[in-house]
Coordinates of C-alpha atoms in Angstrom, one line a residue:
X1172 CA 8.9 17.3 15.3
X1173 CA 6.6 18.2 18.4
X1174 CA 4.8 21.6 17.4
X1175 CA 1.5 20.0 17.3
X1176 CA 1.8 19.7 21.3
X1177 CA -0.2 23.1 22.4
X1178 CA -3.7 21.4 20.6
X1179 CA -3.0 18.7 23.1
X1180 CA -2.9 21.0 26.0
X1181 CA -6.9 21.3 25.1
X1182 CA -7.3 17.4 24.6
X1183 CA -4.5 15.8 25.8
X1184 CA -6.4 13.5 27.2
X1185 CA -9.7 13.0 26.3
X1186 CA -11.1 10.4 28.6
X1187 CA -9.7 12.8 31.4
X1188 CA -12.0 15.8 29.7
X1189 CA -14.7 13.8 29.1
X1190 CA -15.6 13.9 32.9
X1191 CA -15.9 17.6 32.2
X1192 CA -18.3 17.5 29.0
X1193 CA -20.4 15.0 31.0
X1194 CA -20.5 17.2 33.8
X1195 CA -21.1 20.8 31.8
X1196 CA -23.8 19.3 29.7
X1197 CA -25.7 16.9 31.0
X1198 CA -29.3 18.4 30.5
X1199 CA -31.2 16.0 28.5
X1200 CA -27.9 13.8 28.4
X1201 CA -26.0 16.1 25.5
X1202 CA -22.7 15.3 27.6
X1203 CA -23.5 11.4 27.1
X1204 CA -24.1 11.4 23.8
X1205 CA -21.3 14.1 22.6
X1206 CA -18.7 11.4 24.1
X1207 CA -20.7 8.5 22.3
X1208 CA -20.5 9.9 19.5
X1209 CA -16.9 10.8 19.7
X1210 CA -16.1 7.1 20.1
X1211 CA -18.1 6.3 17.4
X1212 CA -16.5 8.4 14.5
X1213 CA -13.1 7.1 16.1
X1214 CA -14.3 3.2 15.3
X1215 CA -15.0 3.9 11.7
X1216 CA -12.3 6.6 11.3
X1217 CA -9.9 3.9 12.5
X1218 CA -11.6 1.2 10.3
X1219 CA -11.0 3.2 6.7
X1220 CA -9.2 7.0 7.3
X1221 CA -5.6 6.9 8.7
X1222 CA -4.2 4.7 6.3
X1223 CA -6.0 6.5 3.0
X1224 CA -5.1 10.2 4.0
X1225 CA -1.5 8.9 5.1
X1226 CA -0.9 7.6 1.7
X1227 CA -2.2 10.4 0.1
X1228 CA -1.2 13.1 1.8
X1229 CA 1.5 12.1 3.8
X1230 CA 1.6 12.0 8.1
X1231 CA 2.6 16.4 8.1
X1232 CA -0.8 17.1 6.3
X1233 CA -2.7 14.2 8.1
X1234 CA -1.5 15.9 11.2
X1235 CA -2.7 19.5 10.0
X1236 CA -6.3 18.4 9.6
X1237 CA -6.7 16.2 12.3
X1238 CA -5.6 18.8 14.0
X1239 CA -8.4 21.3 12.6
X1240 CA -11.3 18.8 13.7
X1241 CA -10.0 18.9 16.7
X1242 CA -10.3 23.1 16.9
X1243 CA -13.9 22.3 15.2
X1244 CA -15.0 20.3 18.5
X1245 CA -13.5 23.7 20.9
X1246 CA -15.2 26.0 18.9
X1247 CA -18.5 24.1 18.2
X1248 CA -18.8 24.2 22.7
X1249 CA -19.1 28.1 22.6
X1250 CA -22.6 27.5 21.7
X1251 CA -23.5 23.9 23.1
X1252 CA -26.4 22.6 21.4
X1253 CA -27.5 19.1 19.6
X1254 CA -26.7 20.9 16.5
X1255 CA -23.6 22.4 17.2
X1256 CA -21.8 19.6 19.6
X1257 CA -23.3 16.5 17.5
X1258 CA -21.3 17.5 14.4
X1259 CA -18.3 18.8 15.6
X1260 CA -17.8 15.6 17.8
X1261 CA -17.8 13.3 15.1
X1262 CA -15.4 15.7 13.3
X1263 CA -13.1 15.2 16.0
X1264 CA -14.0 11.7 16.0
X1265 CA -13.2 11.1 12.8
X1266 CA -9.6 13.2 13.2
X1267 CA -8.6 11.4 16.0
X1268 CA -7.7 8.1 14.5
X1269 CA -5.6 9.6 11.3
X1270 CA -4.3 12.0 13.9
X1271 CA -2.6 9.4 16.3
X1272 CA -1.8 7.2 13.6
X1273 CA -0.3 9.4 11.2
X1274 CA 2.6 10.8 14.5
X1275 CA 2.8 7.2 15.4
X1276 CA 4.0 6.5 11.7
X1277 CA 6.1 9.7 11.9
X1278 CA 7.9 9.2 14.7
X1279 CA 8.4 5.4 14.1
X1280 CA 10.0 6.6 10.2
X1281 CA 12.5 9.1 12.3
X1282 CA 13.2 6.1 15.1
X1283 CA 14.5 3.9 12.4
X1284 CA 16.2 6.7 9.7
X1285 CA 18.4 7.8 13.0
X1286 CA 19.3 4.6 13.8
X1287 CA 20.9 3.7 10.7
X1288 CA 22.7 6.6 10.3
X1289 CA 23.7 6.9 13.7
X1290 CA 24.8 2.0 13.6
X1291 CA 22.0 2.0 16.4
X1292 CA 19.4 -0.7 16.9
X1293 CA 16.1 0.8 15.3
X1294 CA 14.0 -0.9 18.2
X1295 CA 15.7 1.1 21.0
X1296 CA 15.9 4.7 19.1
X1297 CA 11.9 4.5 18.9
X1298 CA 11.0 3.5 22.4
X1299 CA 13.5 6.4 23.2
X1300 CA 11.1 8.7 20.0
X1301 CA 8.0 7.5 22.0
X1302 CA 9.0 8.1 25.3
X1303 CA 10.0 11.8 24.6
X1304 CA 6.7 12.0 22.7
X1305 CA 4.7 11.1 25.6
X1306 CA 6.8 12.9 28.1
X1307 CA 5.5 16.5 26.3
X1308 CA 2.5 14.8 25.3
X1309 CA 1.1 13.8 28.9
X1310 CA 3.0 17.0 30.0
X1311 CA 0.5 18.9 28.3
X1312 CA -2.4 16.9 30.3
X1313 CA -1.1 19.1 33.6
X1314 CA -1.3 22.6 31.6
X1315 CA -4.7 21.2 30.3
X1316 CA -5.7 20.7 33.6
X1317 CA -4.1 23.1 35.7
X1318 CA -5.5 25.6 33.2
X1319 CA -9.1 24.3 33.8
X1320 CA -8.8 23.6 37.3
X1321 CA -7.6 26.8 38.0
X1322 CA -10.7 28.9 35.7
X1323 CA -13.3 26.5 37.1
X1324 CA -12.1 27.0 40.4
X1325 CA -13.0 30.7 40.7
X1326 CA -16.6 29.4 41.7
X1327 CA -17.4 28.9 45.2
X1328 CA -16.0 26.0 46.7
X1329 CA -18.7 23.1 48.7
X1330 CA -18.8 22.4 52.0
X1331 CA -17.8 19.5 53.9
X1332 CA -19.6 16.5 52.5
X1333 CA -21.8 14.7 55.1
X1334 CA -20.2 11.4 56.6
X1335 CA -23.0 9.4 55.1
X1336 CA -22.5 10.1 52.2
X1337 CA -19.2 9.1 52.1
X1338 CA -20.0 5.7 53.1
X1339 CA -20.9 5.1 49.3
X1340 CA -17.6 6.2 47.4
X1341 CA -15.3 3.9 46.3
X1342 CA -15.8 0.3 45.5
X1343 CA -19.2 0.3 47.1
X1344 CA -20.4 2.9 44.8
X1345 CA -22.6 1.4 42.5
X1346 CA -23.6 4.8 41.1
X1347 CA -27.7 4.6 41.9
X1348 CA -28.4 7.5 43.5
X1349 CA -26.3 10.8 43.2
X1350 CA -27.5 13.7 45.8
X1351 CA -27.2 16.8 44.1
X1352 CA -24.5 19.0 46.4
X1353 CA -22.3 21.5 45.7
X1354 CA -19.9 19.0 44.0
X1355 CA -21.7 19.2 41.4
X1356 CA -22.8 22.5 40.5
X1357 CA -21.6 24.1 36.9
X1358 CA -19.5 27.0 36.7
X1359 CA -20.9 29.9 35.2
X1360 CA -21.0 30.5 31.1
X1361 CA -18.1 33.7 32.0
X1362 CA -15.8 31.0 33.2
X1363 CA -17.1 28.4 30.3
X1364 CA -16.4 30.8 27.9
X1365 CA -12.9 31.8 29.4
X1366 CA -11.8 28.1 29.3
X1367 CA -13.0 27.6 25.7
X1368 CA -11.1 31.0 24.6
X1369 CA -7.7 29.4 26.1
X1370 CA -7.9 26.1 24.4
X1371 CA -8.8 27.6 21.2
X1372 CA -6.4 29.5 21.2
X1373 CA -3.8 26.9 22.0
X1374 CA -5.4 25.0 19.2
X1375 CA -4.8 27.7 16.5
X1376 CA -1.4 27.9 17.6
X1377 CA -0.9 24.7 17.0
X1378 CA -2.0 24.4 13.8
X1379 CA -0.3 26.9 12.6
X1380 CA 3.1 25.9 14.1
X1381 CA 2.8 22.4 12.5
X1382 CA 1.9 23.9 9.4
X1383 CA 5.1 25.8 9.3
X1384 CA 7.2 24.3 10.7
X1385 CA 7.0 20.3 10.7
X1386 CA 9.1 18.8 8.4
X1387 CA 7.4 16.5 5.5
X1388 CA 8.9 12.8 5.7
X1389 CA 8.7 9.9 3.4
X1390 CA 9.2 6.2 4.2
X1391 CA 12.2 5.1 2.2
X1392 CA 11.1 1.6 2.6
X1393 CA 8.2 1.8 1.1
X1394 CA 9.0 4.1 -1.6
X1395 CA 12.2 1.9 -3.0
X1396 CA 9.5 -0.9 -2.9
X1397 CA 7.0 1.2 -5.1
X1398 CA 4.0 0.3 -3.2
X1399 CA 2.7 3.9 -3.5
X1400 CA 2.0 3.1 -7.4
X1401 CA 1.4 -0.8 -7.3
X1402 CA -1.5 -0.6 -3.9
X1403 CA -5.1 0.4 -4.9
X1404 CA -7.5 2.5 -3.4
X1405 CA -9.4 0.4 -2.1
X1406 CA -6.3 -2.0 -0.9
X1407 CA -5.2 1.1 0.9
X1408 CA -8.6 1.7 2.5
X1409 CA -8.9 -1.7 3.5
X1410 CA -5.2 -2.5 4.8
X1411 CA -6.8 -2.1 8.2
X1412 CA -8.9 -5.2 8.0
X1413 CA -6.3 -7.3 6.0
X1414 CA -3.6 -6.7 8.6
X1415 CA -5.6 -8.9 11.0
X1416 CA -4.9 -12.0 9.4
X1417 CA -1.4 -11.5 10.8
X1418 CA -1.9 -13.7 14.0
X1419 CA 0.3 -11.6 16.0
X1420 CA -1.9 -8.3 15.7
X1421 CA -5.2 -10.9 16.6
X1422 CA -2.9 -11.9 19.7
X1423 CA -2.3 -7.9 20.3
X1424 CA -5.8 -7.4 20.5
X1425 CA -6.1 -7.0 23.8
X1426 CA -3.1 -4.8 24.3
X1427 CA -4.8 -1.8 23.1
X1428 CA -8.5 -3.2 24.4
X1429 CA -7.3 -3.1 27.8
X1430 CA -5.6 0.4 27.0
X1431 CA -8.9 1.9 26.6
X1432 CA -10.6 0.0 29.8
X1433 CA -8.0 1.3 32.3
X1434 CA -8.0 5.0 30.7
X1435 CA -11.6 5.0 30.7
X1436 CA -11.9 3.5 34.5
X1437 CA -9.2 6.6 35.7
X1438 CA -11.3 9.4 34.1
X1439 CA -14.9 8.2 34.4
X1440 CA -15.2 6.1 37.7
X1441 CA -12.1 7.2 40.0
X1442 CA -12.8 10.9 39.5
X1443 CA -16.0 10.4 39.9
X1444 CA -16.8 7.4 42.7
X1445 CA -13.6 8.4 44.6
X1446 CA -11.9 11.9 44.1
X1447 CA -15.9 13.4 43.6
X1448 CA -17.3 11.9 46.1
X1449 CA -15.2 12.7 48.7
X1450 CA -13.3 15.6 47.9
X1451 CA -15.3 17.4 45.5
X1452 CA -15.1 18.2 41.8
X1453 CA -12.9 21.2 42.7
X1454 CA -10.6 18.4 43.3
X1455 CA -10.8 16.6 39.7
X1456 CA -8.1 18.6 37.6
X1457 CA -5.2 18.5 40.6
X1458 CA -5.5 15.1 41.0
X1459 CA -5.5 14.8 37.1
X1460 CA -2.4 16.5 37.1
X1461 CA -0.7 14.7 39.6
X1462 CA -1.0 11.1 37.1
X1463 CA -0.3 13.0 34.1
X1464 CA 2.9 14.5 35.3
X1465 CA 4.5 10.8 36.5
X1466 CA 3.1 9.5 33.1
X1467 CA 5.2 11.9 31.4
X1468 CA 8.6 11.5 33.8
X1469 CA 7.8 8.1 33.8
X1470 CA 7.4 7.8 29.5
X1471 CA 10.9 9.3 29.0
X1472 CA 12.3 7.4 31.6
X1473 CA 10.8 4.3 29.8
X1474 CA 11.8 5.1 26.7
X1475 CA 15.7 5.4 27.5
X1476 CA 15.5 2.4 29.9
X1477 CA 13.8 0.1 27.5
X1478 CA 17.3 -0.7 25.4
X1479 CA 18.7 -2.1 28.7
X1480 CA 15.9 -3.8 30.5
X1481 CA 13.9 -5.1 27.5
X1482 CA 9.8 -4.8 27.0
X1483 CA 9.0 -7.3 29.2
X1484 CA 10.0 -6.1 32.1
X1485 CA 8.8 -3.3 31.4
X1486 CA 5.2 -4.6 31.1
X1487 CA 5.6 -6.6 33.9
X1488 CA 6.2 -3.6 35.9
X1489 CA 2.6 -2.0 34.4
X1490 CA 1.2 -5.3 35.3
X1491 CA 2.3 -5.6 38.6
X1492 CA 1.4 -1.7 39.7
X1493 CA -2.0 -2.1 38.5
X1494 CA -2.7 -4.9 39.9
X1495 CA -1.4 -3.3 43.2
X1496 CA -3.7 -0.5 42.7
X1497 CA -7.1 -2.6 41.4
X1498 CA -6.7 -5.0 44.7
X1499 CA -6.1 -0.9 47.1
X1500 CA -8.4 0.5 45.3
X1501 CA -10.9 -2.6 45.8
X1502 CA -10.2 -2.5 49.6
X1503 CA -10.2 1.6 50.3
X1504 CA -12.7 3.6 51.8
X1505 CA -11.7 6.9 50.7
X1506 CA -11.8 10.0 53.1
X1507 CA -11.3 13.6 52.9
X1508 CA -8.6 13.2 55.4
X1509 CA -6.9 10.9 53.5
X1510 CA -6.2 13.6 50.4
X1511 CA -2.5 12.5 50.2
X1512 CA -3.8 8.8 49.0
X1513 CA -6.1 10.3 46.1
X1514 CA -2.9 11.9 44.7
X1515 CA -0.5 8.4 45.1
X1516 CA -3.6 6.3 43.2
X1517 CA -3.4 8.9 40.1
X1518 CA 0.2 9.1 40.3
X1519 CA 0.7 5.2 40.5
X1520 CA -1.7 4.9 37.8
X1521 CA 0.1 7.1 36.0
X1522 CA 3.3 4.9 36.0
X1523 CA 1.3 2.1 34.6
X1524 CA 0.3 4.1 32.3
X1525 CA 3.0 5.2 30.6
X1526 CA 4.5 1.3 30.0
X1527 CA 1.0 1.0 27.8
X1528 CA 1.0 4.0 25.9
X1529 CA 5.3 3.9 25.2
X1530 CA 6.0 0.3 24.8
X1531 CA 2.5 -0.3 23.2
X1532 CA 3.0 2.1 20.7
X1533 CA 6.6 1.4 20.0
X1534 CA 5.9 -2.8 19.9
X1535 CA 3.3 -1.8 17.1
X1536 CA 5.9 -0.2 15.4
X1537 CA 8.6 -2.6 15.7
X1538 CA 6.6 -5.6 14.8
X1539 CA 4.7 -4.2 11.8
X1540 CA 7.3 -1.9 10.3
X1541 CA 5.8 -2.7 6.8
X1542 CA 2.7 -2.1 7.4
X1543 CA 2.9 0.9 10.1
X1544 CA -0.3 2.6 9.0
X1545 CA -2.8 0.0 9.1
X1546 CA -0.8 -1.3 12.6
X1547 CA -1.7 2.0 14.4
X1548 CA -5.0 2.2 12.9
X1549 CA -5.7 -0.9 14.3
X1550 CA -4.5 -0.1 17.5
X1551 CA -6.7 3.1 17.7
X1552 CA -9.9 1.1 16.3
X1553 CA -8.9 -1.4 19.3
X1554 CA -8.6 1.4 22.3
X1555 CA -11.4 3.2 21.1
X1556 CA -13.4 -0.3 21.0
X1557 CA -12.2 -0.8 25.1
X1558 CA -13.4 3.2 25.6
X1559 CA -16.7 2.6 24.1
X1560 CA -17.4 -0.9 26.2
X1561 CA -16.3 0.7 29.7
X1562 CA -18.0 4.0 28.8
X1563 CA -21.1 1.6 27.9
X1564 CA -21.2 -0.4 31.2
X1565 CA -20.4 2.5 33.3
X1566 CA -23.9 3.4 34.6
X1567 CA -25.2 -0.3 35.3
X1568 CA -21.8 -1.6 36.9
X1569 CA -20.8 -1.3 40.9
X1570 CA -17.6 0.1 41.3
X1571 CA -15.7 -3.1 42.6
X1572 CA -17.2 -5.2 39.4
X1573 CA -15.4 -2.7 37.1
X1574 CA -12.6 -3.6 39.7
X1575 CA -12.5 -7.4 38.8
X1576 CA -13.3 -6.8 35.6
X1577 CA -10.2 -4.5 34.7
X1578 CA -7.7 -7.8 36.4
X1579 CA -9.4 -10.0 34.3
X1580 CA -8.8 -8.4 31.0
X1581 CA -5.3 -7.7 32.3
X1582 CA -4.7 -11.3 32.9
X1583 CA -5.8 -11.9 29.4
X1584 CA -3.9 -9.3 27.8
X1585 CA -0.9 -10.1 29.1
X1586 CA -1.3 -14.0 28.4
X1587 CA -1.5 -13.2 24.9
X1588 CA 1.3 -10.8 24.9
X1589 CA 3.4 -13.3 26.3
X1590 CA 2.6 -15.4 23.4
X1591 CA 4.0 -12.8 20.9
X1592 CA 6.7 -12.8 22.9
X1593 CA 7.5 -16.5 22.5
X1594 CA 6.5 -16.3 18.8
X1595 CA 8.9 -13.6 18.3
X1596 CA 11.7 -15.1 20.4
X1597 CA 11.2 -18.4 17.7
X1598 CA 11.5 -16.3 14.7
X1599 CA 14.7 -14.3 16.0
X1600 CA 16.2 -18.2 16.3
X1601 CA 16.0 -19.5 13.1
X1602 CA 18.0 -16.8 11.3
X1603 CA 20.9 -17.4 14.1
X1604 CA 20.7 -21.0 13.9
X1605 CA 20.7 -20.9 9.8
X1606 CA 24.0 -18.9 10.3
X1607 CA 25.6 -21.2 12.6
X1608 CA 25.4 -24.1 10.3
X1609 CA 26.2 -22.5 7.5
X1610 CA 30.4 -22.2 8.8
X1611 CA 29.8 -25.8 9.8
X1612 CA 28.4 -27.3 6.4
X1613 CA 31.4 -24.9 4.9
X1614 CA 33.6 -26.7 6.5
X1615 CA 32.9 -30.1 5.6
X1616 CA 32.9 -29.5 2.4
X1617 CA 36.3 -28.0 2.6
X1618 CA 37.0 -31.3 4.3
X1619 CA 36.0 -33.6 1.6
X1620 CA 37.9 -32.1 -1.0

């Protein structure tokens, strides 16, 4: 059910690597617009694609060409150019919203069909699917960037940076003036080409291994309904769109918004006005590693968890360790001697984390089982929508507004989560209370005759 895992050892997170396109191509600001455009093929892909190709050619083959726009993008950096990197990025743009959408659906189909057969409660079996999915999935972001810290770090390492200029990482930073050091020096086209090699590799792998070896599943629910003959093209393309006049996906919103603004805040602004600025880009990929490993002990742990704590504590435990880390992170001046804290930030992130990507993913599925497609299409059309705000603001904002920014959409988000909540507790309690009566009402009639 996993095989598709060694692409992500390329991309597993691509926030995280789009610190390193930025950095390796940003002559005439190729870098900058590469990831633009990225996030802006995954806004329409998520607005029309997963949903269409899901329908027609089921989540296996979805996965499979996703998958290949994905390899596009790796091979299209061999020779870095507008008219190579351009393309391929909205390729993998346009892949990346079927891609997440169509596993999402897959793994949400196998949650529910193992629960039945095996008298479980369908809600519990998925958060346990999703947190093994993101345990090898964020697993993959420590290969991905142990591989690349490792071949990037064969070039000669900085010196120590100067104690003024440390006075302006962190918070403070309000990203005006970069000196050009050592920190910031590209590794040779050898080592480029190295790195690329490896993650194409791992790509081609992967594609084949799906291709093989995943298993082809059908929704049962939807195919003893008949919707497959009875929906229209253009119903199906637009199933996104008409699955936001559910008010509970409007009230979601934010879940995935917010998704996108912390993910985007780790990779872009922590690596870069903290971990960069003090210790050096050398020290990018180990720090990486160090959030994506607790994301992925911390996803599987979730996921088995989840059936006896519930979701919402659960997302107040996210809550409550990023607002921990916002309110450090706003009052830390970061120091090379202080590398053990660099490490504890990532990894704490990391734990946070993990709550959004398991339970967010696996709420999506529970609460729009009908209409799972269009439910994770709008959830990647929503985090690629927070990506391409944070990304947007990132040059013209100080650190610490970021900062108060990222609480307040957190307060926000999880106001209107704990609406659904309450909405969902309401519609749980009718059903009950309509079968309590019922043995009542029985009995008076029994009474009366």
């Amino acid at each position: 059910m996993f095989w598709w895992f060694p692409l992500d050892s390329c991309f597993s997170l691509l926030p995280l690597e789009g610190y390193r396109i930025c950095s390796l191509y940003r002559e005439e600001g190729l870098g900058v617009a590469a990831l633009s455009t990225i996030y802006g093929a995954v806004l329409v892909s998520s607005m029309f694609l997963p949903s269409v190709l899901i329908k027609k050619l089921g989540c296996k083959w979805s996965i499979v060409i996703s998958m290949c726009c994905y390899v596009a993008f790796s091979l299209g950096n061999f020779y870095a150019s507008w008219y190579t990197l351009i393309p391929t990025s909205i390729m993998l743009g346009l892949g990346a919203a079927p891609l997440w959408s169509a596993h999402c659906t897959y793994l949400t189909i196998m949650g529910n069909t193992h629960a039945e057969e095996a008298g479980k409660i369908g809600k519990n079996v998925v958060n346990q699917y999703f947190g093994i999915f993101f345990l090898i999935f964020q697993s993959s972001g420590v290969w991905g960037n142990l591989i690349s810290s490792l071949v990037f770090g064969q070039k000669p390492t900085q010196g120590a940076i100067p104690e003024e200029n440390l006075l302006s990482c962190g918070a403070s930073d309000c990203l005006m003036a970069t000196a050009s050091t050592n920190s910031t020096q590209s590794p040779s086209q050898e080592l480029i080409y190295t790195l690329l090699g490896i993650y194409t590799g791992s790509g081609v792998l992967a594609v084949l291994l799906v291709a093989t070896f995943l298993q082809p599943i059908k929704d049962v629910q939807e195919k003893s309904k008949g919707e497959e003959k009875s929906s229209s093209f253009w119903s199906t393309l637009l199933s996104t769109f008409k699955l936001l006049r559910d008010k509970r996906l409007c009230l979601l919103i934010l879940l995935p918004v917010y998704s996108g603004f912390q993910q985007a805040f780790l990779s872009g602004d922590y690596t870069r006005s903290y971990v960069t600025c003090a210790l050096g880009i050398q020290f990018v990929g180990y720090v990486m590693i160090s959030f994506s490993a607790t994301n992925a002990l911390c996803s599987v742990l979730y996921g088995k968890i989840s059936q006896y704590t519930g979701r919402i504590a659960l997302y107040m435990l996210g809550t409550g360790i990023h607002v921990s880390c916002v309110i450090a992170l706003l009052l830390w001046k970061p120091h090379p001697h202080q590398l053990a804290m660099f490490f504890v930030f990532s990894g704490l992130w990391g734990m946070a984390d993990a709550v959004w990507q398991t339970q967010n993913n696996a709420l999506y599925g529970v609460l729009f089982e009908k209409n799972k497609e269009a439910a994770f299409a709008n959830y990647r059309l929503w985090e690629a929508v927070g990506f391409v705000i944070a990304f947007g603001y990132s040059t013209f904002l100080c650190i610490y507004v970021k900062l108060y920014i990222l609480l307040g959409v957190l307060s926000l988000t999880m106001v209107a989560y704990g609406i659904v909540e309450y909405l969902e507790s309401k519609n749980l309690a009718q059903p009950l209370a309509m079968e309590e009566t019922k043995p009542a009402e029985e009995g008076e009639i029994q009474t009366k005759l």
